Short mmCIF file of C-alpha atoms in Angstrom, two decimals:
data_model
loop_
_atom_site.label_atom_id
_atom_site.label_comp_id
_atom_site.label_asym_id
_atom_site.label_seq_id
_atom_site.Cartn_x
_atom_site.Cartn_y
_atom_site.Cartn_z
CA UNK A 1 0.00 0.00 0.00
CA UNK A 2 1.42 3.38 -1.02
CA UNK A 3 -1.07 6.06 0.11
CA UNK A 4 -0.38 9.73 0.75
CA UNK A 5 1.37 12.54 -1.06
CA UNK A 6 4.77 10.84 -0.98
CA UNK A 7 3.45 7.95 -3.06
CA UNK A 8 6.02 5.30 -3.95
CA UNK A 9 8.76 7.36 -2.30
CA UNK A 10 7.49 5.74 0.91
CA UNK A 11 8.58 2.30 -0.33
CA UNK A 12 11.78 0.88 1.08
CA UNK A 13 14.11 -1.65 -0.49
CA UNK A 14 13.00 -5.18 0.34
CA UNK A 15 9.66 -4.06 1.78
CA UNK A 16 7.27 -6.94 2.44
CA UNK A 17 3.64 -6.98 1.23
CA UNK A 18 0.79 -5.56 3.30
CA UNK A 19 -1.42 -8.57 2.66
CA UNK A 20 -2.36 -11.53 0.48
CA UNK A 21 -5.47 -12.49 -1.44
CA UNK A 22 -6.67 -15.60 -3.20
CA UNK A 23 -5.48 -17.92 -0.45
CA UNK A 24 -6.63 -18.63 3.13
CA UNK A 25 -3.15 -17.92 4.53
CA UNK A 26 0.26 -16.85 3.14
CA UNK A 27 1.65 -20.40 3.32
CA UNK A 28 -1.16 -22.01 1.33
CA UNK A 29 -0.18 -23.43 -2.07
CA UNK A 30 -3.24 -23.28 -4.32
CA UNK A 31 -3.57 -22.76 -8.06
CA UNK A 32 -0.84 -20.47 -9.32
CA UNK A 33 -1.36 -16.87 -10.42
CA UNK A 34 -0.20 -15.86 -13.90
CA UNK A 35 -1.34 -12.50 -15.29
CA UNK A 36 -2.90 -9.66 -13.31
CA UNK A 37 -4.56 -6.41 -14.49
CA UNK A 38 -6.80 -3.69 -13.05
CA UNK A 39 -9.58 -1.77 -14.80
CA UNK A 40 -10.89 1.73 -14.01
CA UNK A 41 -14.17 0.41 -12.60
CA UNK A 42 -12.77 -0.93 -9.33
CA UNK A 43 -11.77 -4.48 -10.29
CA UNK A 44 -8.62 -6.58 -10.28
CA UNK A 45 -8.49 -9.40 -12.86
CA UNK A 46 -6.27 -12.44 -12.27
CA UNK A 47 -5.44 -15.53 -14.34
CA UNK A 48 -5.10 -18.69 -12.28
CA UNK A 49 -4.61 -22.38 -12.93
CA UNK A 50 -2.12 -24.56 -14.76
CA UNK A 51 -1.89 -25.63 -18.37
CA UNK A 52 -5.17 -27.05 -19.58
CA UNK A 53 -7.24 -25.66 -16.70
CA UNK A 54 -6.85 -21.85 -16.59
CA UNK A 55 -9.59 -19.65 -15.21
CA UNK A 56 -9.99 -15.96 -14.33
CA UNK A 57 -10.91 -14.45 -10.98
CA UNK A 58 -12.22 -10.90 -10.48
CA UNK A 59 -11.72 -9.06 -7.18
CA UNK A 60 -13.08 -5.77 -5.91
CA UNK A 61 -10.60 -2.95 -5.32
CA UNK A 62 -9.14 -1.86 -3.04
CA UNK A 63 -8.00 -5.40 -2.36
CA UNK A 64 -8.35 -6.54 1.24
CA UNK A 65 -6.28 -9.30 2.90
CA UNK A 66 -7.56 -12.79 2.07
CA UNK A 67 -10.32 -11.35 -0.15
CA UNK A 68 -12.46 -13.72 -2.21
CA UNK A 69 -13.27 -13.12 -5.88
CA UNK A 70 -16.61 -11.56 -6.81
CA UNK A 71 -16.70 -13.57 -10.03
CA UNK A 72 -14.88 -16.54 -11.55
CA UNK A 73 -14.78 -16.99 -15.32
CA UNK A 74 -14.49 -20.65 -16.26
CA UNK A 75 -14.33 -22.46 -19.57
CA UNK A 76 -15.61 -23.11 -22.13
CA UNK A 77 -16.57 -19.73 -23.56
CA UNK A 78 -19.44 -19.52 -26.04
CA UNK A 79 -18.84 -17.75 -29.35
CA UNK A 80 -21.30 -14.93 -30.05
CA UNK A 81 -24.21 -15.94 -32.30
CA UNK A 82 -23.04 -19.58 -32.51
CA UNK A 83 -24.67 -21.46 -29.65
CA UNK A 84 -23.03 -24.76 -30.53
CA UNK A 85 -19.49 -23.34 -30.66
CA UNK A 86 -17.56 -23.19 -27.40
CA UNK A 87 -13.89 -22.41 -26.89
CA UNK A 88 -11.52 -23.84 -24.29
CA UNK A 89 -8.10 -22.34 -23.68
CA UNK A 90 -5.11 -24.51 -22.82
CA UNK A 91 -3.32 -21.57 -21.22
CA UNK A 92 -3.97 -17.85 -20.82
CA UNK A 93 -0.71 -15.90 -20.83
CA UNK A 94 -2.21 -12.41 -20.88
CA UNK A 95 -5.38 -10.46 -20.11
CA UNK A 96 -6.47 -6.86 -20.74
CA UNK A 97 -9.80 -5.64 -19.34
CA UNK A 98 -11.56 -2.62 -20.83
CA UNK A 99 -11.40 0.43 -18.53
CA UNK A 100 -15.17 0.13 -17.90
CA UNK A 101 -15.03 -3.70 -17.60
CA UNK A 102 -17.32 -4.10 -20.62
CA UNK A 103 -14.99 -6.65 -22.24
CA UNK A 104 -11.84 -8.66 -21.57
CA UNK A 105 -9.02 -9.57 -23.97
CA UNK A 106 -7.32 -12.95 -23.42
CA UNK A 107 -4.35 -14.53 -25.19
CA UNK A 108 -4.72 -18.21 -26.05
CA UNK A 109 -1.04 -18.96 -26.65
CA UNK A 110 -1.32 -22.67 -27.38
CA UNK A 111 -3.89 -22.02 -30.13
CA UNK A 112 -2.13 -18.88 -31.42
CA UNK A 113 -5.07 -16.54 -31.06
CA UNK A 114 -6.38 -13.66 -28.94
CA UNK A 115 -10.03 -13.56 -27.86
CA UNK A 116 -12.28 -10.73 -26.72
CA UNK A 117 -14.94 -11.68 -24.18
CA UNK A 118 -17.97 -9.37 -24.24
CA UNK A 119 -19.76 -8.55 -20.96
CA UNK A 120 -17.45 -10.68 -18.81
CA UNK A 121 -19.10 -9.67 -15.53
CA UNK A 122 -22.58 -10.67 -16.65
CA UNK A 123 -24.13 -14.11 -16.38
CA UNK A 124 -23.50 -15.23 -19.97
CA UNK A 125 -20.41 -13.61 -21.54
CA UNK A 126 -19.48 -14.51 -25.11
CA UNK A 127 -16.47 -14.29 -27.41
CA UNK A 128 -17.14 -11.63 -30.06
CA UNK A 129 -13.65 -11.05 -31.60
CA UNK A 130 -10.97 -13.65 -32.43
CA UNK A 131 -7.57 -12.40 -33.62
CA UNK A 132 -5.04 -14.64 -35.35
CA UNK A 133 -7.56 -16.96 -36.95
CA UNK A 134 -9.76 -16.87 -40.06
CA UNK A 135 -13.47 -17.60 -39.71
CA UNK A 136 -13.98 -21.39 -39.75
CA UNK A 137 -17.64 -20.96 -40.61
CA UNK A 138 -19.99 -23.10 -38.56
CA UNK A 139 -17.28 -25.41 -37.27
CA UNK A 140 -15.66 -25.16 -33.87
CA UNK A 141 -12.54 -22.93 -34.17
CA UNK A 142 -10.07 -25.16 -32.35
CA UNK A 143 -6.56 -26.49 -32.90
CA UNK A 144 -5.14 -23.46 -34.67
CA UNK A 145 -1.43 -23.59 -35.49
CA UNK A 146 1.06 -20.73 -35.72
CA UNK A 147 0.61 -18.05 -38.37
CA UNK A 148 -2.69 -19.15 -39.87
CA UNK A 149 -3.80 -19.50 -42.56
CA UNK A 150 -0.57 -19.58 -44.59
CA UNK A 151 1.99 -20.78 -42.06
CA UNK A 152 4.11 -17.61 -42.32
CA UNK A 153 3.81 -14.36 -40.35
CA UNK A 154 1.32 -11.82 -41.65
CA UNK A 155 -0.73 -8.86 -40.40
CA UNK A 156 -3.56 -11.24 -39.45
CA UNK A 157 -1.58 -14.12 -37.94
CA UNK A 158 -0.24 -14.89 -34.48
CA UNK A 159 2.19 -17.46 -33.08
CA UNK A 160 2.11 -18.25 -29.35
CA UNK A 161 0.95 -14.75 -28.28
CA UNK A 162 1.75 -13.80 -24.69
CA UNK A 163 0.96 -10.44 -23.13
CA UNK A 164 -1.95 -8.27 -24.28
CA UNK A 165 -2.26 -4.63 -23.26
CA UNK A 166 -4.51 -1.63 -23.97
CA UNK A 167 -3.00 1.85 -24.16
CA UNK A 168 -4.86 4.99 -23.06
CA UNK A 169 -6.25 5.49 -26.58
CA UNK A 170 -7.92 2.06 -26.58
CA UNK A 171 -5.42 0.47 -28.97
CA UNK A 172 -4.58 -3.18 -28.32
CA UNK A 173 -0.96 -4.39 -28.24
CA UNK A 174 -0.20 -8.11 -28.56
CA UNK A 175 3.24 -9.46 -27.69
CA UNK A 176 3.45 -12.15 -30.35
CA UNK A 177 5.90 -14.21 -28.30
CA UNK A 178 5.86 -16.19 -25.04
CA UNK A 179 7.97 -18.36 -22.73
CA UNK A 180 10.36 -19.93 -23.02
CA UNK A 181 11.28 -18.79 -26.49
CA UNK A 182 8.31 -19.53 -28.71
CA UNK A 183 6.30 -17.63 -31.27
CA UNK A 184 7.10 -14.67 -33.42
CA UNK A 185 9.50 -11.96 -32.26
CA UNK A 186 7.27 -8.88 -32.49
CA UNK A 187 4.54 -6.70 -31.01
CA UNK A 188 1.40 -6.08 -33.03
CA UNK A 189 -0.82 -3.03 -32.53
CA UNK A 190 -4.52 -3.12 -33.39
CA UNK A 191 -5.94 0.40 -33.54
CA UNK A 192 -9.10 0.91 -31.53
CA UNK A 193 -11.27 1.59 -34.58
CA UNK A 194 -10.39 -1.83 -36.06
CA UNK A 195 -11.45 -3.89 -33.03
CA UNK A 196 -15.00 -2.68 -32.56
CA UNK A 197 -17.84 -5.18 -32.77
CA UNK A 198 -21.35 -4.25 -31.71
CA UNK A 199 -23.05 -6.78 -33.96
CA UNK A 200 -24.53 -10.15 -33.15
CA UNK A 201 -21.89 -12.13 -35.04
CA UNK A 202 -18.21 -12.74 -34.24
CA UNK A 203 -15.35 -10.88 -35.93
CA UNK A 204 -12.35 -12.97 -37.05
CA UNK A 205 -8.86 -12.30 -38.38
CA UNK A 206 -8.54 -8.53 -37.98
CA UNK A 207 -5.36 -7.15 -39.59
CA UNK A 208 -2.88 -5.43 -37.27
CA UNK A 209 -2.38 -1.70 -37.79
CA UNK A 210 1.35 -1.66 -36.95
CA UNK A 211 4.21 -4.00 -36.10
CA UNK A 212 7.17 -3.41 -33.78
CA UNK A 213 10.52 -5.18 -34.01
CA UNK A 214 10.66 -6.21 -37.68
CA UNK A 215 11.36 -2.89 -39.43
CA UNK A 216 7.70 -2.51 -40.39
CA UNK A 217 7.41 -5.91 -42.08
CA UNK A 218 4.57 -8.26 -41.14
CA UNK A 219 5.93 -11.20 -43.18
CA UNK A 220 9.16 -11.95 -41.28
CA UNK A 221 9.93 -13.69 -38.01
CA UNK A 222 13.34 -12.23 -37.22
CA UNK A 223 14.26 -9.22 -35.12
CA UNK A 224 15.48 -6.30 -37.19
CA UNK A 225 17.56 -4.93 -34.29
CA UNK A 226 18.18 -7.69 -31.72
CA UNK A 227 20.62 -5.68 -29.62
CA UNK A 228 18.74 -2.39 -29.45
CA UNK A 229 15.12 -2.76 -30.53
CA UNK A 230 11.96 -4.76 -29.86
CA UNK A 231 12.98 -8.42 -29.94
CA UNK A 232 11.04 -11.24 -28.27
CA UNK A 233 8.98 -8.87 -26.13
CA UNK A 234 7.20 -9.39 -22.84
CA UNK A 235 4.42 -7.11 -21.55
CA UNK A 236 4.44 -3.41 -22.56
CA UNK A 237 3.42 -0.52 -20.30
CA UNK A 238 2.40 3.02 -21.29
CA UNK A 239 2.75 6.45 -19.75
CA UNK A 240 -0.52 8.23 -19.03
CA UNK A 241 -0.29 10.19 -22.32
CA UNK A 242 1.05 7.18 -24.33
CA UNK A 243 4.21 9.15 -25.13
CA UNK A 244 6.46 6.32 -23.88
CA UNK A 245 6.15 2.54 -24.09
CA UNK A 246 8.39 0.39 -21.86
CA UNK A 247 8.73 -3.32 -22.54
CA UNK A 248 10.97 -6.06 -21.16
CA UNK A 249 12.66 -8.44 -23.58
CA UNK A 250 13.54 -12.12 -23.57
CA UNK A 251 17.30 -12.30 -23.19
CA UNK A 252 17.21 -16.10 -23.56
CA UNK A 253 16.31 -15.71 -27.22
CA UNK A 254 18.84 -13.01 -28.06
CA UNK A 255 16.93 -9.95 -26.87
CA UNK A 256 18.42 -7.39 -24.50
CA UNK A 257 18.43 -7.95 -20.73
CA UNK A 258 17.67 -4.23 -20.30
CA UNK A 259 14.00 -3.19 -20.74
CA UNK A 260 13.44 -1.03 -23.81
CA UNK A 261 11.83 2.41 -23.97
CA UNK A 262 10.12 3.64 -27.14
CA UNK A 263 9.26 7.33 -27.45
CA UNK A 264 5.98 8.15 -29.20
CA UNK A 265 5.11 4.51 -29.99
CA UNK A 266 2.04 5.55 -31.99
CA UNK A 267 4.43 7.06 -34.56
CA UNK A 268 6.77 4.09 -34.99
CA UNK A 269 9.06 1.62 -33.28
CA UNK A 270 12.35 3.51 -33.19
CA UNK A 271 14.04 2.65 -29.86
CA UNK A 272 14.78 5.62 -27.62
CA UNK A 273 16.95 3.78 -25.11
CA UNK A 274 16.97 1.27 -22.29
CA UNK A 275 16.52 1.20 -18.55
CA UNK A 276 19.96 0.87 -17.00
CA UNK A 277 19.27 -2.05 -14.66
CA UNK A 278 20.16 -5.60 -15.70
CA UNK A 279 17.14 -7.93 -15.67
CA UNK A 280 16.77 -11.65 -16.01
CA UNK A 281 13.18 -11.44 -17.33
CA UNK A 282 11.56 -7.99 -17.25
CA UNK A 283 8.30 -9.84 -17.65
CA UNK A 284 5.67 -7.31 -16.53
CA UNK A 285 5.53 -3.52 -16.19
CA UNK A 286 3.08 -0.79 -15.26
CA UNK A 287 2.91 2.97 -14.69
CA UNK A 288 0.92 4.47 -11.81
CA UNK A 289 -1.18 7.66 -11.89
CA UNK A 290 1.92 9.83 -11.40
CA UNK A 291 3.86 8.05 -14.17
CA UNK A 292 6.16 6.23 -11.77
CA UNK A 293 7.26 2.99 -13.40
CA UNK A 294 7.25 -0.52 -11.89
CA UNK A 295 8.96 -3.46 -13.64
CA UNK A 296 8.72 -7.07 -12.44
CA UNK A 297 11.86 -9.18 -12.83
CA UNK A 298 10.38 -12.67 -13.07
CA UNK A 299 13.14 -15.04 -11.97
CA UNK A 300 14.94 -12.58 -9.71
CA UNK A 301 11.70 -12.21 -7.74
CA UNK A 302 11.72 -8.44 -7.41
CA UNK A 303 9.90 -5.30 -8.49
CA UNK A 304 12.09 -2.41 -9.65
CA UNK A 305 10.57 1.06 -9.05
CA UNK A 306 11.48 4.18 -11.04
CA UNK A 307 10.21 7.55 -9.83
CA UNK A 308 8.77 9.47 -12.83
CA UNK A 309 11.62 8.37 -15.11
CA UNK A 310 10.26 10.09 -18.23
CA UNK A 311 9.39 13.67 -17.32
CA UNK A 312 6.32 15.44 -18.76
CA UNK A 313 6.40 16.54 -21.45
CA UNK A 314 9.15 14.85 -23.42
CA UNK A 315 11.33 17.46 -25.16
CA UNK A 316 11.54 17.69 -28.93
CA UNK A 317 13.54 16.15 -30.46
CA UNK A 318 13.30 13.24 -28.06
CA UNK A 319 16.64 12.56 -26.35
CA UNK A 320 18.17 9.15 -25.81
CA UNK A 321 16.42 7.68 -22.79
CA UNK A 322 19.30 5.61 -21.41
CA UNK A 323 18.82 7.42 -18.15
CA UNK A 324 17.34 5.46 -15.35
CA UNK A 325 18.34 3.13 -12.56
CA UNK A 326 15.80 1.97 -10.03
CA UNK A 327 14.92 4.10 -7.00
CA UNK A 328 13.59 1.20 -4.95
CA UNK A 329 13.45 -2.59 -5.03
CA UNK A 330 10.27 -4.25 -3.78
CA UNK A 331 10.23 -7.84 -2.49
CA UNK A 332 7.83 -9.66 -4.82
CA UNK A 333 7.95 -13.15 -3.33
CA UNK A 334 8.87 -16.15 -5.45
CA UNK A 335 8.09 -15.54 -9.15
CA UNK A 336 6.56 -12.20 -10.19
CA UNK A 337 4.62 -13.18 -13.32
CA UNK A 338 2.15 -10.30 -13.26
CA UNK A 339 1.99 -6.70 -12.08
CA UNK A 340 -0.71 -4.04 -11.78
CA UNK A 341 -0.66 -0.60 -10.19
CA UNK A 342 -3.45 1.77 -9.20
CA UNK A 343 -3.33 5.10 -7.37
CA UNK A 344 -2.59 3.57 -3.97
CA UNK A 345 -1.36 0.00 -4.35
CA UNK A 346 1.00 -2.32 -6.21
CA UNK A 347 -0.49 -5.76 -6.98
CA UNK A 348 1.81 -8.67 -7.82
CA UNK A 349 0.95 -12.14 -9.10
CA UNK A 350 3.38 -14.31 -7.14
CA UNK A 351 3.25 -17.50 -9.17
CA UNK A 352 5.81 -19.47 -7.20
CA UNK A 353 4.02 -18.89 -3.89
CA UNK A 354 0.61 -18.97 -5.62
CA UNK A 355 -0.71 -15.82 -3.96
CA UNK A 356 -1.51 -12.27 -5.04
#
């Protein structure tokens, strides 16, 4: 908990959590936590479960110690307008709720697709958008392989997508890559106007609006700048005005061990610099309301905190952003797979200890 005017400046290195949720006590080993996100309507969304049996829990915010979920989303999910078609997900690497909780994006890595669930808090939610897959007609859309339909990367294909994230303009970013080193090597952006569906039928195979990490090419699966650009990305985070995107990279596959900063990501994918702390896996990141940055280092079990590292507004031309070392290190438990920040709290999905 970080209330008051001082905000995250009150944190101390190695500080322990203020409480746990999702378990009856801190020592209980239940189903692991994977991804964690907050909306603007007072909810925290959490992926739980192992391969083959993932499910999603929704908690009220502010989170209280040992809180129980207000809703649990279990499989299968019905496809809009097709009562006989239901989807089951082998694993859910990433989630992104709408600010008003009216829908939820989920990455189905094993089937190389991303789904949007409409009205997830109501009694009968349904999948109304499926990215990465052409419309199979009346058949059940299961068993999709990488980069459908042609087997090579394209603007409409996905391959083991991991993190999904909405920026403050409503654009969807998909990290087309996941652990350990599978999938494509890029981030795809789907502009908000391309992922609207208010009809009674599902929308399939939307083309991405932009690609990061491949020099603007949708048809390749190699990093254009492995040492200094987007390459095998984890989960991106955005400043409040979307002027900076920060994303950790998979060093196991040749990407940098230093999280990357892109200035003005809506204008292109030119790297502006790196954070100056060495990470093992900078797997999750988030900005708070004051644009302080939090980055979870998965296998080093820590949260690195940067106090307003990118000042408002960014000068023109944008300088190199190789500027920042952490101001605090927060004890995140065993394995920090997911991270979410609101105005008063930092929430961590501690997968190894199976608590939040």
